[in-house]
Amino acid sequence: MGDMGFVGTRGRVVAAGAVALLLAGCGGGGGDGDGKAAALDKGQVASVLPDAKAVPGWRNHMKPEAQKPVPDYPPTVCVARTKEQRDTACTPVTSWGVSAFVRKADATTLNFWTLAYKDEKAADAAYDVLIKWYGGDRVGRNAEKVEIGSPGAEREANRAAVGTMAGPATIAQIRVGTTVLGISTGTTGKVAVPDKEVKAFAAMFAERAQQAQNGEKPSAALPSS
């Protein structure tokens, strides 16, 4: 799914394990809940990313971490086809971050990423560019829509039967105010993460982004099983 990776905060360090995990959910191939739309700083972006308490039952592989973009090295989760599109979606990013999880013997993965912008207009423009990369059949051939309700102002989710881990994979993208959120899942097995779980991830993540933009400490979490 392109050159997705993770640039560490200590210079241009690429964490190979993190790259593999983020790729795992990807294939080969305001509005509702928006409310206030405040710009988020690096610390707030980190707080939006789900931690182990927010997704019980999953083992935290990458703790929530945010950083500011390095000049000439746009966020690795910000992928676009052309320079013009990168200038729209990636150059304006003010902070970004990721967190990632795994569970079960089939190495099911769950990844979250957040891209923050100075205002809602910039986030809206970025969403339109990024969905051209993350949407449709980007998750894998013959991808189908996943119903995730109506989190945020804009949203889309798709699942393919075969992703980069050889099993079912999903990618969801959501815009909440000044942020664009991404969620991916993947597995080496044959059982997809159910639609209802993807929907729950999306609702929880969008709520955390909204809480941060409301000036609150994000607390939204999935219920314990």
PDB file of N, CA, C and O in Angstrom, residues 146-151 183 194-205 222:
ATOM      1  N   VAL A 146     -17.681  -1.091   3.952  1.00  0.00           N
ATOM      2  CA  VAL A 146     -18.021  -1.505   5.310  1.00  0.00           C
ATOM      3  C   VAL A 146     -18.866  -0.394   5.918  1.00  0.00           C
ATOM      4  O   VAL A 146     -18.475   0.779   5.880  1.00  0.00           O
ATOM      5  N   GLU A 147     -19.997  -0.746   6.475  1.00  0.00           N
ATOM      6  CA  GLU A 147     -20.885   0.243   7.082  1.00  0.00           C
ATOM      7  C   GLU A 147     -20.371   0.594   8.480  1.00  0.00           C
ATOM      8  O   GLU A 147     -20.306  -0.270   9.364  1.00  0.00           O
ATOM      9  N   ILE A 148     -19.987   1.857   8.672  1.00  0.00           N
ATOM     10  CA  ILE A 148     -19.456   2.267   9.975  1.00  0.00           C
ATOM     11  C   ILE A 148     -20.287   3.372  10.626  1.00  0.00           C
ATOM     12  O   ILE A 148     -19.828   4.035  11.551  1.00  0.00           O
ATOM     13  N   GLY A 149     -21.503   3.565  10.144  1.00  0.00           N
ATOM     14  CA  GLY A 149     -22.326   4.603  10.742  1.00  0.00           C
ATOM     15  C   GLY A 149     -21.938   5.977  10.229  1.00  0.00           C
ATOM     16  O   GLY A 149     -21.551   6.132   9.073  1.00  0.00           O
ATOM     17  N   SER A 150     -22.002   6.977  11.109  1.00  0.00           N
ATOM     18  CA  SER A 150     -21.734   8.351  10.667  1.00  0.00           C
ATOM     19  C   SER A 150     -20.787   9.101  11.595  1.00  0.00           C
ATOM     20  O   SER A 150     -21.090  10.205  12.053  1.00  0.00           O
ATOM     21  N   PRO A 151     -19.625   8.531  11.903  1.00  0.00           N
ATOM     22  CA  PRO A 151     -18.664   9.260  12.738  1.00  0.00           C
ATOM     23  C   PRO A 151     -18.061  10.430  11.969  1.00  0.00           C
ATOM     24  O   PRO A 151     -17.806  10.331  10.760  1.00  0.00           O
ATOM     25  N   ILE A 183      -7.765   4.108  10.149  1.00  0.00           N
ATOM     26  CA  ILE A 183      -7.814   2.842  10.887  1.00  0.00           C
ATOM     27  C   ILE A 183      -7.581   1.723   9.880  1.00  0.00           C
ATOM     28  O   ILE A 183      -8.176   1.722   8.797  1.00  0.00           O
ATOM     29  N   PRO A 194     -14.871  -8.188  12.347  1.00  0.00           N
ATOM     30  CA  PRO A 194     -16.269  -7.958  11.976  1.00  0.00           C
ATOM     31  C   PRO A 194     -16.613  -6.480  11.769  1.00  0.00           C
ATOM     32  O   PRO A 194     -15.988  -5.602  12.366  1.00  0.00           O
ATOM     33  N   ASP A 195     -17.623  -6.257  10.929  1.00  0.00           N
ATOM     34  CA  ASP A 195     -18.074  -4.895  10.656  1.00  0.00           C
ATOM     35  C   ASP A 195     -18.389  -4.145  11.946  1.00  0.00           C
ATOM     36  O   ASP A 195     -18.057  -2.969  12.090  1.00  0.00           O
ATOM     37  N   LYS A 196     -19.061  -4.818  12.885  1.00  0.00           N
ATOM     38  CA  LYS A 196     -19.476  -4.132  14.108  1.00  0.00           C
ATOM     39  C   LYS A 196     -18.273  -3.665  14.921  1.00  0.00           C
ATOM     40  O   LYS A 196     -18.338  -2.636  15.596  1.00  0.00           O
ATOM     41  N   GLU A 197     -17.155  -4.409  14.839  1.00  0.00           N
ATOM     42  CA  GLU A 197     -15.952  -3.987  15.542  1.00  0.00           C
ATOM     43  C   GLU A 197     -15.318  -2.786  14.843  1.00  0.00           C
ATOM     44  O   GLU A 197     -14.872  -1.840  15.501  1.00  0.00           O
ATOM     45  N   VAL A 198     -15.257  -2.833  13.510  1.00  0.00           N
ATOM     46  CA  VAL A 198     -14.707  -1.704  12.766  1.00  0.00           C
ATOM     47  C   VAL A 198     -15.543  -0.455  13.041  1.00  0.00           C
ATOM     48  O   VAL A 198     -15.008   0.643  13.241  1.00  0.00           O
ATOM     49  N   LYS A 199     -16.847  -0.610  13.083  1.00  0.00           N
ATOM     50  CA  LYS A 199     -17.751   0.503  13.386  1.00  0.00           C
ATOM     51  C   LYS A 199     -17.480   1.054  14.779  1.00  0.00           C
ATOM     52  O   LYS A 199     -17.458   2.270  14.991  1.00  0.00           O
ATOM     53  N   ALA A 200     -17.251   0.148  15.737  1.00  0.00           N
ATOM     54  CA  ALA A 200     -16.961   0.584  17.106  1.00  0.00           C
ATOM     55  C   ALA A 200     -15.621   1.307  17.180  1.00  0.00           C
ATOM     56  O   ALA A 200     -15.490   2.322  17.888  1.00  0.00           O
ATOM     57  N   PHE A 201     -14.597   0.805  16.455  1.00  0.00           N
ATOM     58  CA  PHE A 201     -13.307   1.483  16.427  1.00  0.00           C
ATOM     59  C   PHE A 201     -13.483   2.912  15.885  1.00  0.00           C
ATOM     60  O   PHE A 201     -12.928   3.869  16.429  1.00  0.00           O
ATOM     61  N   ALA A 202     -14.243   3.034  14.800  1.00  0.00           N
ATOM     62  CA  ALA A 202     -14.425   4.332  14.155  1.00  0.00           C
ATOM     63  C   ALA A 202     -15.139   5.312  15.080  1.00  0.00           C
ATOM     64  O   ALA A 202     -14.739   6.476  15.201  1.00  0.00           O
ATOM     65  N   ALA A 203     -16.193   4.851  15.741  1.00  0.00           N
ATOM     66  CA  ALA A 203     -16.954   5.727  16.635  1.00  0.00           C
ATOM     67  C   ALA A 203     -16.092   6.186  17.809  1.00  0.00           C
ATOM     68  O   ALA A 203     -16.093   7.365  18.187  1.00  0.00           O
ATOM     69  N   MET A 204     -15.338   5.244  18.391  1.00  0.00           N
ATOM     70  CA  MET A 204     -14.479   5.569  19.521  1.00  0.00           C
ATOM     71  C   MET A 204     -13.381   6.546  19.128  1.00  0.00           C
ATOM     72  O   MET A 204     -13.121   7.547  19.814  1.00  0.00           O
ATOM     73  N   PHE A 205     -12.726   6.303  18.009  1.00  0.00           N
ATOM     74  CA  PHE A 205     -11.619   7.149  17.549  1.00  0.00           C
ATOM     75  C   PHE A 205     -12.132   8.551  17.217  1.00  0.00           C
ATOM     76  O   PHE A 205     -11.514   9.556  17.597  1.00  0.00           O
ATOM     77  N   LEU A 222     -13.473   1.513  24.105  1.00  0.00           N
ATOM     78  CA  LEU A 222     -14.373   0.396  23.871  1.00  0.00           C
ATOM     79  C   LEU A 222     -14.683  -0.276  25.197  1.00  0.00           C
ATOM     80  O   LEU A 222     -13.851  -0.286  26.109  1.00  0.00           O
TER      81      LEU A 222
END
